[in-house]
PDB file of C-alpha atoms and ligand atoms in Angstrom:
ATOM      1  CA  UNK A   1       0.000   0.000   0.000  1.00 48.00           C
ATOM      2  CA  UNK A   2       0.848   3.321  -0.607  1.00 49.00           C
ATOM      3  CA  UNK A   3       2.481   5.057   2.398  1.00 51.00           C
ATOM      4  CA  UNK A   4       0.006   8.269   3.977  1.00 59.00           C
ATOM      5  CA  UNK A   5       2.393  10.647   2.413  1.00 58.00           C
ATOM      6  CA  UNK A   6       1.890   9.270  -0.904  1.00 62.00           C
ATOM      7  CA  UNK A   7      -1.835   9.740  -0.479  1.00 61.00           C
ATOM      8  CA  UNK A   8      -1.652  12.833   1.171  1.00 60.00           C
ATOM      9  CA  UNK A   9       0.723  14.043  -1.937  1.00 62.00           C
ATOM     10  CA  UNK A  10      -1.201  12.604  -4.797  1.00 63.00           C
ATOM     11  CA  UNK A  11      -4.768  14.453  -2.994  1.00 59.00           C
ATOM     12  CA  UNK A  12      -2.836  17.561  -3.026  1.00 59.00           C
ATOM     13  CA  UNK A  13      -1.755  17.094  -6.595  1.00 61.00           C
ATOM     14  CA  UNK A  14      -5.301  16.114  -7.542  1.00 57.00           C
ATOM     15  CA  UNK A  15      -6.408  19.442  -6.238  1.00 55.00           C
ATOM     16  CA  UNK A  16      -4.096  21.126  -7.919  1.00 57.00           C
ATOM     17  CA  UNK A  17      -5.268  20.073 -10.903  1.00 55.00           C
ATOM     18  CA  UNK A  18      -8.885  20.496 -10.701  1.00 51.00           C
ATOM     19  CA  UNK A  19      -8.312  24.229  -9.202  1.00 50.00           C
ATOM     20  CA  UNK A  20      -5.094  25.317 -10.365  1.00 47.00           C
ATOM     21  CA  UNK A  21      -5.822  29.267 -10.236  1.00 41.00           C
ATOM     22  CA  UNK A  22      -6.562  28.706  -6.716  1.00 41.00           C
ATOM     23  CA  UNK A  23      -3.778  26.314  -5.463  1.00 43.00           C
ATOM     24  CA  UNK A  24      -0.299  26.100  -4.635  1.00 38.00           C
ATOM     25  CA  UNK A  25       2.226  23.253  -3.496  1.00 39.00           C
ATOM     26  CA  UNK A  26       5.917  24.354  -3.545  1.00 36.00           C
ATOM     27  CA  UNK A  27       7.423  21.645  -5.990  1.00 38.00           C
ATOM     28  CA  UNK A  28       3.885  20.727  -7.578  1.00 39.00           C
ATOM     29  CA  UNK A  29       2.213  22.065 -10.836  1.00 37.00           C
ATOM     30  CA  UNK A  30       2.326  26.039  -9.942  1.00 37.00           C
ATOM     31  CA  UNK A  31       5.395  26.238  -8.632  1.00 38.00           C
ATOM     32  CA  UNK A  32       7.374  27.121 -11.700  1.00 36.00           C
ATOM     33  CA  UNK A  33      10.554  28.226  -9.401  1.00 35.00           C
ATOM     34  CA  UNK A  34      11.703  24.442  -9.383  1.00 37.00           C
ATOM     35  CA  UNK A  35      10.833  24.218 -13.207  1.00 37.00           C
ATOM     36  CA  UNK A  36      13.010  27.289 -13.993  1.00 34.00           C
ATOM     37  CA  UNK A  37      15.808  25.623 -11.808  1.00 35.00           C
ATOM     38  CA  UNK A  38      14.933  22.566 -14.082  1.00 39.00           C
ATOM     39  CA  UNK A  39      15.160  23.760 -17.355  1.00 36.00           C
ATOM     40  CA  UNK A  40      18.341  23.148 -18.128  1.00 36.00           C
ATOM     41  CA  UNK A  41      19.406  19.123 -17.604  1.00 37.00           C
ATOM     42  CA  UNK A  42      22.456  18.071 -17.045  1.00 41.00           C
ATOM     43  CA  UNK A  43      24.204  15.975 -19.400  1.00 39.00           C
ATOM     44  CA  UNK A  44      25.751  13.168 -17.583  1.00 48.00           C
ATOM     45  CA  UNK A  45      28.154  11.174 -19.762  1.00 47.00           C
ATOM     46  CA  UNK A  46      27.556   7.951 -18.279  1.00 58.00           C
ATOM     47  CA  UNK A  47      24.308   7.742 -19.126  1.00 65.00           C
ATOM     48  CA  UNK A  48      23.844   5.751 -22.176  1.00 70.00           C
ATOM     49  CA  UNK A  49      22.632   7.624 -25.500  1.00 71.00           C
ATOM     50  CA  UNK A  50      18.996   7.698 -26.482  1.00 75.00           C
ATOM     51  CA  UNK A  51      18.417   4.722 -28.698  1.00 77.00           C
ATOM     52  CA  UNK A  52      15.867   4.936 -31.333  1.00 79.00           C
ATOM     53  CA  UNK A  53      14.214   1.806 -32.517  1.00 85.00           C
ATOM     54  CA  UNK A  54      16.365  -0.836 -34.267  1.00 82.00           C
ATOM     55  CA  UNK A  55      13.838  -3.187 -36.121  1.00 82.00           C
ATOM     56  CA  UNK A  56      10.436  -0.781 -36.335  1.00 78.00           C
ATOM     57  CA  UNK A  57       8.465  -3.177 -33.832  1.00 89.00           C
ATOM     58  CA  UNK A  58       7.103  -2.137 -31.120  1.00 93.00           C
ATOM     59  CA  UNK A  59       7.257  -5.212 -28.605  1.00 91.00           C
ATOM     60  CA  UNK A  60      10.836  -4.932 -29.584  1.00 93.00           C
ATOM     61  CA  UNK A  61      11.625  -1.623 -28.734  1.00 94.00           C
ATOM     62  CA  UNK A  62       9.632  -2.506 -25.092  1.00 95.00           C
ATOM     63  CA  UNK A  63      12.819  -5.025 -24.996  1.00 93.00           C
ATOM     64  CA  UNK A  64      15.529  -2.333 -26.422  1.00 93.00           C
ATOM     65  CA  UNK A  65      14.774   0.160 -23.692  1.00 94.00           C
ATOM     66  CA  UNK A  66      13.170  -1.308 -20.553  1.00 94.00           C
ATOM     67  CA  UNK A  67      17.026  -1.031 -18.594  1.00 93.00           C
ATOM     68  CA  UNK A  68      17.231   2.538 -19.285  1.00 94.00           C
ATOM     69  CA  UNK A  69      19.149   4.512 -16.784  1.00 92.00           C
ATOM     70  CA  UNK A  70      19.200   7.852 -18.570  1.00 93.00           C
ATOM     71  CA  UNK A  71      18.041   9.900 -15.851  1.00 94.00           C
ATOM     72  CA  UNK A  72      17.556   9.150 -12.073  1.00 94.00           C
ATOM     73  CA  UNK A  73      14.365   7.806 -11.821  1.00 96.00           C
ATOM     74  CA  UNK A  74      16.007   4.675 -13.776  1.00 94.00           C
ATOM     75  CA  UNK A  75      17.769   3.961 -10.231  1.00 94.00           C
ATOM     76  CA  UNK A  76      14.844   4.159  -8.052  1.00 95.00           C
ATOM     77  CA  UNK A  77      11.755   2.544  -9.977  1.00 97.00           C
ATOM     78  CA  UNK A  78      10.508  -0.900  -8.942  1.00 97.00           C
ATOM     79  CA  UNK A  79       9.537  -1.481 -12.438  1.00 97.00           C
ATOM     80  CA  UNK A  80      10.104   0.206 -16.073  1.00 97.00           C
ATOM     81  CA  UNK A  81       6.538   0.837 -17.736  1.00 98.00           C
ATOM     82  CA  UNK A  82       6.367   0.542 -21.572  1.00 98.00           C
ATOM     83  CA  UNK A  83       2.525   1.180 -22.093  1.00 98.00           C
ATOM     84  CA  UNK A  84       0.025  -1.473 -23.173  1.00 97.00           C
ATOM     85  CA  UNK A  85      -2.404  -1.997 -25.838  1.00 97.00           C
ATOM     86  CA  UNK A  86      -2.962  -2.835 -29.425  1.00 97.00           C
ATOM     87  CA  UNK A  87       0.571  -1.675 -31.111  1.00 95.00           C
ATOM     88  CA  UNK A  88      -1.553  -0.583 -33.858  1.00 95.00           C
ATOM     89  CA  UNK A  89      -4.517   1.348 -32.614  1.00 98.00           C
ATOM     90  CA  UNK A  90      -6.203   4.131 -33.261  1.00 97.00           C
ATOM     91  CA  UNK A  91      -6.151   5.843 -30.104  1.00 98.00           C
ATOM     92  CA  UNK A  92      -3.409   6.277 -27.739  1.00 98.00           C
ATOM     93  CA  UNK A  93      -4.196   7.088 -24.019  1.00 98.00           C
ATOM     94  CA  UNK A  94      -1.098   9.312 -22.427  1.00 98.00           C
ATOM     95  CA  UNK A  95      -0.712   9.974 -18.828  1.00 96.00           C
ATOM     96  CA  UNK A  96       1.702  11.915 -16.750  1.00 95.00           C
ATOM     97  CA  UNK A  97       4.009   9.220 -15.222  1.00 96.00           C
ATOM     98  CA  UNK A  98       3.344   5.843 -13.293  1.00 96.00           C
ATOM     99  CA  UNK A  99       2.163   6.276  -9.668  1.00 94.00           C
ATOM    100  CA  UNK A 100       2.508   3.789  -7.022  1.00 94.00           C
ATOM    101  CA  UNK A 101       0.501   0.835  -8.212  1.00 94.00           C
ATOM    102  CA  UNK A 102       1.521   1.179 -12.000  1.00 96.00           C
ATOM    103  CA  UNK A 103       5.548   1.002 -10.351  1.00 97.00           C
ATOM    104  CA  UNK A 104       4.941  -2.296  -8.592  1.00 97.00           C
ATOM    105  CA  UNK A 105       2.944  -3.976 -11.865  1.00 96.00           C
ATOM    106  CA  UNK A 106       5.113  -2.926 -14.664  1.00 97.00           C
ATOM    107  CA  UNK A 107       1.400  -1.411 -16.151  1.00 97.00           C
ATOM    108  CA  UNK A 108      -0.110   2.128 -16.604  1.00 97.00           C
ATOM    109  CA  UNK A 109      -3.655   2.850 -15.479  1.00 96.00           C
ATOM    110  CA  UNK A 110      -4.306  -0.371 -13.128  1.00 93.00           C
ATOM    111  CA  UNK A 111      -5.149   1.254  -9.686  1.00 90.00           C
ATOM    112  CA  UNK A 112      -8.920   2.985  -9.254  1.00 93.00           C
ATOM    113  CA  UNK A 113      -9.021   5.868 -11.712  1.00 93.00           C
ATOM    114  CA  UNK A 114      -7.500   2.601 -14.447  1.00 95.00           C
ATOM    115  CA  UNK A 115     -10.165   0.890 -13.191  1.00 95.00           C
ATOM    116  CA  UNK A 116     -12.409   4.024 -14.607  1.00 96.00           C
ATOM    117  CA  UNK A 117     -10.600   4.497 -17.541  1.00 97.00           C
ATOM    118  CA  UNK A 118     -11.712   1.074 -18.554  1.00 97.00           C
ATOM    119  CA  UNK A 119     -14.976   2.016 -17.502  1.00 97.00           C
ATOM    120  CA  UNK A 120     -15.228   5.102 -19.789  1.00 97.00           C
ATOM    121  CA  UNK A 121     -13.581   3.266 -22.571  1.00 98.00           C
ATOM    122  CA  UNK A 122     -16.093   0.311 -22.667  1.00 97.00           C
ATOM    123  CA  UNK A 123     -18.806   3.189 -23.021  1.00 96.00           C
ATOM    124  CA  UNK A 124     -17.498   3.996 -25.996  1.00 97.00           C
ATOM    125  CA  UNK A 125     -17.004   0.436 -27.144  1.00 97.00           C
ATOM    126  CA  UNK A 126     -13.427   0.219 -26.456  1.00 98.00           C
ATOM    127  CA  UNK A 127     -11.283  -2.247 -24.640  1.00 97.00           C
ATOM    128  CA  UNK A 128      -7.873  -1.521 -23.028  1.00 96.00           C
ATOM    129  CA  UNK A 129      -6.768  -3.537 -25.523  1.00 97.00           C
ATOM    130  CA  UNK A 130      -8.098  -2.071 -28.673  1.00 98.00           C
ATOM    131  CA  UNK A 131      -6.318   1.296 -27.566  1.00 98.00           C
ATOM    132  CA  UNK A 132      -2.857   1.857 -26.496  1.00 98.00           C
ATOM    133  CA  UNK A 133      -2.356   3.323 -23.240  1.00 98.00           C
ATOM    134  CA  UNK A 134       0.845   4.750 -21.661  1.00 97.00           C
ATOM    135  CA  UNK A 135       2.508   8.030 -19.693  1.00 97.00           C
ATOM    136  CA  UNK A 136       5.045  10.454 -20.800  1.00 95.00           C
ATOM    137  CA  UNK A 137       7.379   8.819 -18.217  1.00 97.00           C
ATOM    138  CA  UNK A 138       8.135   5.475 -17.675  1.00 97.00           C
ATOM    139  CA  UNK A 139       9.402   5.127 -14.574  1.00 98.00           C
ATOM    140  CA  UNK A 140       7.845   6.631 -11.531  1.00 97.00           C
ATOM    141  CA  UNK A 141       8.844   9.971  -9.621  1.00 97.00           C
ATOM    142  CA  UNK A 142       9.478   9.217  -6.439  1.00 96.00           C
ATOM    143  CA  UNK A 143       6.600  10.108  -3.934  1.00 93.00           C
ATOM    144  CA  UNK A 144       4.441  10.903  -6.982  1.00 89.00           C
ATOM    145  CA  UNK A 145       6.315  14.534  -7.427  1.00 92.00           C
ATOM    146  CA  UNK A 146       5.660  15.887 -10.796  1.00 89.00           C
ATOM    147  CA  UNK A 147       7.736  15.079 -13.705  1.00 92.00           C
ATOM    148  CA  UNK A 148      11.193  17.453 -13.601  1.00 93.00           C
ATOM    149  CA  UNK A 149      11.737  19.001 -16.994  1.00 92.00           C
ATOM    150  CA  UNK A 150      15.073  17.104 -17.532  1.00 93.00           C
ATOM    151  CA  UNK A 151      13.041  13.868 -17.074  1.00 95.00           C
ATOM    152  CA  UNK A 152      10.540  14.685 -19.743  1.00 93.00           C
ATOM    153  CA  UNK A 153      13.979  16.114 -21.987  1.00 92.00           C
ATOM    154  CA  UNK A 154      15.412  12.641 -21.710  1.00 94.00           C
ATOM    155  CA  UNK A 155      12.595  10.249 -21.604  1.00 95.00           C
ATOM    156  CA  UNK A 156      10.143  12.033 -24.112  1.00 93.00           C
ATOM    157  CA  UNK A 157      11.548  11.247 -27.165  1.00 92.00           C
ATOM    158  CA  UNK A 158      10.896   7.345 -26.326  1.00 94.00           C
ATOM    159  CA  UNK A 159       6.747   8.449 -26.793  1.00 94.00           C
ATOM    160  CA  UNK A 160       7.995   9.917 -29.758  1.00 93.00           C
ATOM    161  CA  UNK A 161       9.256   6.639 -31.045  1.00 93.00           C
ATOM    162  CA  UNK A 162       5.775   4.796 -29.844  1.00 95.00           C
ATOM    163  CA  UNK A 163       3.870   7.191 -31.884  1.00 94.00           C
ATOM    164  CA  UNK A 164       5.630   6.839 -34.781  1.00 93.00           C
ATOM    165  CA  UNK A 165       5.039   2.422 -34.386  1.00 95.00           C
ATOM    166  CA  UNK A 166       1.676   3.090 -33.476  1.00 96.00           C
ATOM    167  CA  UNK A 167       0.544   5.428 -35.418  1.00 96.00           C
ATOM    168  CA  UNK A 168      -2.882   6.332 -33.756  1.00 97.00           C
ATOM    169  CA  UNK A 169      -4.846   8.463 -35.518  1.00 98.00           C
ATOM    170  CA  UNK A 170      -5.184  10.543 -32.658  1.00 98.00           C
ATOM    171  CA  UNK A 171      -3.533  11.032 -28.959  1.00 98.00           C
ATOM    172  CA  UNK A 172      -5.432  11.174 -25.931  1.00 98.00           C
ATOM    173  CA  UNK A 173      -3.638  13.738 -23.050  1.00 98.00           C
ATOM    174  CA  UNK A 174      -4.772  12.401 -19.824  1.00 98.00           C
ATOM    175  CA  UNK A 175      -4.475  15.452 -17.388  1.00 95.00           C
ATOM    176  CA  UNK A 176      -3.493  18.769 -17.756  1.00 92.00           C
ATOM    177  CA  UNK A 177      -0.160  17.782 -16.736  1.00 88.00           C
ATOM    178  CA  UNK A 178       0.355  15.416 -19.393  1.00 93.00           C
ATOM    179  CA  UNK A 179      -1.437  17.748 -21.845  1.00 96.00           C
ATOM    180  CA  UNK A 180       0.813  20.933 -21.088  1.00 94.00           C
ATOM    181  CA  UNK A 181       4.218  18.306 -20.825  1.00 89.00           C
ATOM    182  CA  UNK A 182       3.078  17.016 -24.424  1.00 92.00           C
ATOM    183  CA  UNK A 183       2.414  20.880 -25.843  1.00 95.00           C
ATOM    184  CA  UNK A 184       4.913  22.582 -23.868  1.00 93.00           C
ATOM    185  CA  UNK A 185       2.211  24.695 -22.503  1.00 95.00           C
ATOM    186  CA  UNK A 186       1.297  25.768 -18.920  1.00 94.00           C
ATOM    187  CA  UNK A 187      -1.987  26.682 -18.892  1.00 96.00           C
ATOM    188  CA  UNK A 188      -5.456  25.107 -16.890  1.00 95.00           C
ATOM    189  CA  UNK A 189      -6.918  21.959 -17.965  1.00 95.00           C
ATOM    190  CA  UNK A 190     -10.055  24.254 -19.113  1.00 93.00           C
ATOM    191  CA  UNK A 191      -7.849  26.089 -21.789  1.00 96.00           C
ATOM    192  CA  UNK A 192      -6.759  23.244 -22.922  1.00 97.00           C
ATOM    193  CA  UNK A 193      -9.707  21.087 -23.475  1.00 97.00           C
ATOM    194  CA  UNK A 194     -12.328  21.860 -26.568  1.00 95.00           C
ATOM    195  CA  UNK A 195      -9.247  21.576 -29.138  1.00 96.00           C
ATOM    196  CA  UNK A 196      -7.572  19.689 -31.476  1.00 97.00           C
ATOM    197  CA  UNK A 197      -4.380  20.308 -30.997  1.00 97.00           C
ATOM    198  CA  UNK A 198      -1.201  18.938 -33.082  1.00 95.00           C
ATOM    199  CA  UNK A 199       1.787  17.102 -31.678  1.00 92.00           C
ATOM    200  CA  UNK A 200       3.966  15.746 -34.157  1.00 86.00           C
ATOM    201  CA  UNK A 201       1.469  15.307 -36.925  1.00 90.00           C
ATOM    202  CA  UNK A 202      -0.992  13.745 -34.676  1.00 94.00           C
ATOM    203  CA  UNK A 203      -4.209  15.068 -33.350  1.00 97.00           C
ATOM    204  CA  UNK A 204      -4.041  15.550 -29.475  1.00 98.00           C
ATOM    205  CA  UNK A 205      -7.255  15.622 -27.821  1.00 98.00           C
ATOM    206  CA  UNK A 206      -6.548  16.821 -23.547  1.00 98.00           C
ATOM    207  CA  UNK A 207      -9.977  15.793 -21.489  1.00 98.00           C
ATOM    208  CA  UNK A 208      -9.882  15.223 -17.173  1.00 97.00           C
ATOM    209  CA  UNK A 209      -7.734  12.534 -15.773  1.00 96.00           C
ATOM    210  CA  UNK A 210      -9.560   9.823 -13.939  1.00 96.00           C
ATOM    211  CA  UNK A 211      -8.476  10.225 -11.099  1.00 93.00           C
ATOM    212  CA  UNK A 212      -9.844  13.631 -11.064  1.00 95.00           C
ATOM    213  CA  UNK A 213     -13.462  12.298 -11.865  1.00 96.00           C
ATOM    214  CA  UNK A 214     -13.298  10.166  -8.842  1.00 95.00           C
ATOM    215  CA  UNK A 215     -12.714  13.089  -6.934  1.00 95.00           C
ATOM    216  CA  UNK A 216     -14.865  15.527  -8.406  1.00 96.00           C
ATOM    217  CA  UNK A 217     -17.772  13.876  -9.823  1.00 94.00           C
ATOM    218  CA  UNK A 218     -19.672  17.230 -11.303  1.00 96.00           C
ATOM    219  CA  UNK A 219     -16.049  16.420 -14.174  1.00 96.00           C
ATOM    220  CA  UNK A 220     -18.124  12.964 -15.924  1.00 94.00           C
ATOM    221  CA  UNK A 221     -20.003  14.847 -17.844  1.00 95.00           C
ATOM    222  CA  UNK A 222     -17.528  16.915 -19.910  1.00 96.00           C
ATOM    223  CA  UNK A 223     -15.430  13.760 -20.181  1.00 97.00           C
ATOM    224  CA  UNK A 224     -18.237  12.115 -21.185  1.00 96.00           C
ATOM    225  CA  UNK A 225     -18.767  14.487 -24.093  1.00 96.00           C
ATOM    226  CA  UNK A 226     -14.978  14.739 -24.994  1.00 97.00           C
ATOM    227  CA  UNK A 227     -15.190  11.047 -25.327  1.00 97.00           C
ATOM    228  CA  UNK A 228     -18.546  11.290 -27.536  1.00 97.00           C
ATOM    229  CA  UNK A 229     -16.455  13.534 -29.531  1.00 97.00           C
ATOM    230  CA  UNK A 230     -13.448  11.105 -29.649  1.00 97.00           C
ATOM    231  CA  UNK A 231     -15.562   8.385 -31.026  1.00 97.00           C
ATOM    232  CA  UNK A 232     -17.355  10.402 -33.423  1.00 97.00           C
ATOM    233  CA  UNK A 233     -14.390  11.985 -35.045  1.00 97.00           C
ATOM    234  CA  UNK A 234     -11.640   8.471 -34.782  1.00 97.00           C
ATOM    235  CA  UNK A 235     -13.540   5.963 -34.372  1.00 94.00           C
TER     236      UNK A 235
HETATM  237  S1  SF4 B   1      12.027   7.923 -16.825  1.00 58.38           S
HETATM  238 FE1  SF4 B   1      12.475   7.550 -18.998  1.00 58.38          FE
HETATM  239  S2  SF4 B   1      14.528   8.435 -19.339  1.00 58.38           S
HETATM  240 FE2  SF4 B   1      14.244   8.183 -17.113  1.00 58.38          FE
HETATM  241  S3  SF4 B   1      15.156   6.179 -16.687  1.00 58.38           S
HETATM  242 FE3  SF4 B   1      12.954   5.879 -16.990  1.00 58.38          FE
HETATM  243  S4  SF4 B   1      12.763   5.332 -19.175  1.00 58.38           S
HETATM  244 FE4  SF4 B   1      14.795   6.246 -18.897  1.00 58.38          FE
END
């Protein structure tokens, strides 16, 4: 089980994101002093060189880069999480990073607000396995802290390669920390929902993250129509 800080953390994080013009956690989404301190990673030679994929397969690129060690948080996950799903669908599901659960499995999505995700998907007729689900990150920040810009620098180009083997025809940003990592943008979840946005060459779609819906339960029913609008326009 998660320990109480953990939960305490990932509540306050969860807030956050459902009022960000009214909330504030030193070292959490507003606090762009860190991020500033952050923007500038520093290149370690003894971390191995990004490797893009060798034989255009997904499954095997899972195998090419699941010991990476090219930034910290290679030393202290439990497991490395590729992303699951059809390697050729037409939607692809991106969180932020794996959280506690996700860490110990070696899977995105599984704890409760996976457990919706499924939920929402199989109202639109969807399986976890007819989509392709994964987070910007693969390995998990410790004490669910948000992503530090020189993790994103050095792990983003890996969703960059899944994309390309995938090729959805459009991405789904789970979160408005996923959707402002993805567009370089930091801005509220309300500014960017309602658009189609391009990352790429692919259409990026940002709507709530789950767990935010099983905290706030007034956000179904815009998810619910940015789904409707997800199946009407991909599917
Ligand atoms: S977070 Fe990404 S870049 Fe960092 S060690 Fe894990 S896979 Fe490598």
């Amino acid at each position: 089980m998660p320990d109480n800080f953990d939960s305490v953390r990932e509540y306050l994080k969860q807030q956050a994101e459902l009022f960000p013009e009214d909330f504030y956690i030193r070292g959490g989404a507003n606090d762009s002093s860190e991020k500033v301190a952050e923007s500038r990673p520093v290149y370690n030679p003894e971390h191995p060189p990004y490797e893009p994929p060798v034989t255009g397969k997904l499954s095997a690129y899972e195998k090419q880069i699941h010991g990476c060690k090219r930034c910290p948080l290679g030393e202290s996950r439990t497991k490395f999480v590729f992303g699951v799903g059809d390697k050729s669908a037409d939607l692809m599901f991106i969180g932020e990073a794996p959280g506690y659960y996700e860490d110990q499995q070696g899977e995105p999505f599984v704890g409760e607000a996976g457990q919706l995700l499924d939920k929402i998907l199989a109202a639109i007729d969807l399986t976890r396995e007819e989509v392709f689900i994964g987070n910007v990150l693969k390995c998990r920040p410790p004490q669910n802290r948000d992503p530090k810009k020189s993790e994103i620098e050095e792990c983003e180009p890996y969703l960059i390669e899944q994309i390309n083997l995938v090729q959805p025809k459009a991405i789904i940003a789970l979160g408005r920390v996923a959707g402002n990592t993805l567009l370089k943008k930091s801005t509220s979840l309300r500014d960017l929902r309602g658009h189609t946005w391009d990352y790429h060459g692919t259409d990026l779609i940002v709507t709530y993250h789950p767990a935010a819906l099983l905290r706030n339960k007034k956000l179904k029913r815009p998810t619910w129509e940015d789904f409707q609008k997800i199946q009407r326009n991909y599917l």
